[in-house]
């Protein structure tokens, strides 16, 4: 993406972040002489926290992590509309295809962080308030990329992302959920059934509720380069990533979760 730094610093983004509000919390330094893949969880109905923290400077990412440039990743179909495409490029957003991510982490110098919302559209169907169900068990492509390029993995979790809209929880075997997943298969977008608040009333509408989002960036997991990683290599690193993410969740759950007894589910 043709990143335009001034666009990221545009003053309106601060008001956007303050609406909820959205805050970014650092637990470890990121070395500007290395590249990273940051895994963001959960997706939510829409990843408002990911946008504020990594597309803009509203929460002060560059101040907290000097020398690191974030490159948010999105579906290639989001670049098909001309005006939307240019806006995404100004934010520094790149396509989710393998070549784009590899360019970020191996061919664009150092100090780059590809930010991937790992659960994707499927996870939006589980964005139910006071839950943390993550689509992660079989999401291993980002782990393989990290191994092939020797790129450190950084777990990142947001408390409050799932509380911004009301959505009924449907069991995975229910008719509604099966229809939603079938539509996702054909259109690559999941159709969640949800509602938020209105402009002048709080009971129904499509604006997100004003609830805080606290995003925690965890400690990097160093990765040694393996040109042709085996399934065992991938699974071992994936297990380490999942463990680090779960540990991060429980470390900060009591402080930032609306429901301090909420459990994390990996599916």
mmCIF file of C-alpha atoms in Angstrom, residues 19-20 163-166 195-197 206-212:
data_model
loop_
_atom_site.group_PDB
_atom_site.id
_atom_site.type_symbol
_atom_site.label_atom_id
_atom_site.label_comp_id
_atom_site.label_asym_id
_atom_site.label_seq_id
_atom_site.Cartn_x
_atom_site.Cartn_y
_atom_site.Cartn_z
ATOM 1 C CA UNK A 19 -15.822 7.621 20.966
ATOM 2 C CA UNK A 20 -15.425 4.143 22.484
ATOM 3 C CA UNK A 163 -19.171 -5.926 23.128
ATOM 4 C CA UNK A 164 -19.786 -3.243 20.482
ATOM 5 C CA UNK A 165 -22.888 -4.897 18.997
ATOM 6 C CA UNK A 166 -25.596 -7.257 20.195
ATOM 7 C CA UNK A 195 -27.693 -4.537 16.010
ATOM 8 C CA UNK A 196 -26.140 -1.639 17.869
ATOM 9 C CA UNK A 197 -27.481 1.789 18.787
ATOM 10 C CA UNK A 206 -26.155 0.202 13.350
ATOM 11 C CA UNK A 207 -23.791 2.453 15.271
ATOM 12 C CA UNK A 208 -21.515 0.555 17.684
ATOM 13 C CA UNK A 209 -22.142 0.959 21.390
ATOM 14 C CA UNK A 210 -19.805 3.294 23.286
ATOM 15 C CA UNK A 211 -17.842 0.668 25.167
ATOM 16 C CA UNK A 212 -14.091 0.672 25.840
#
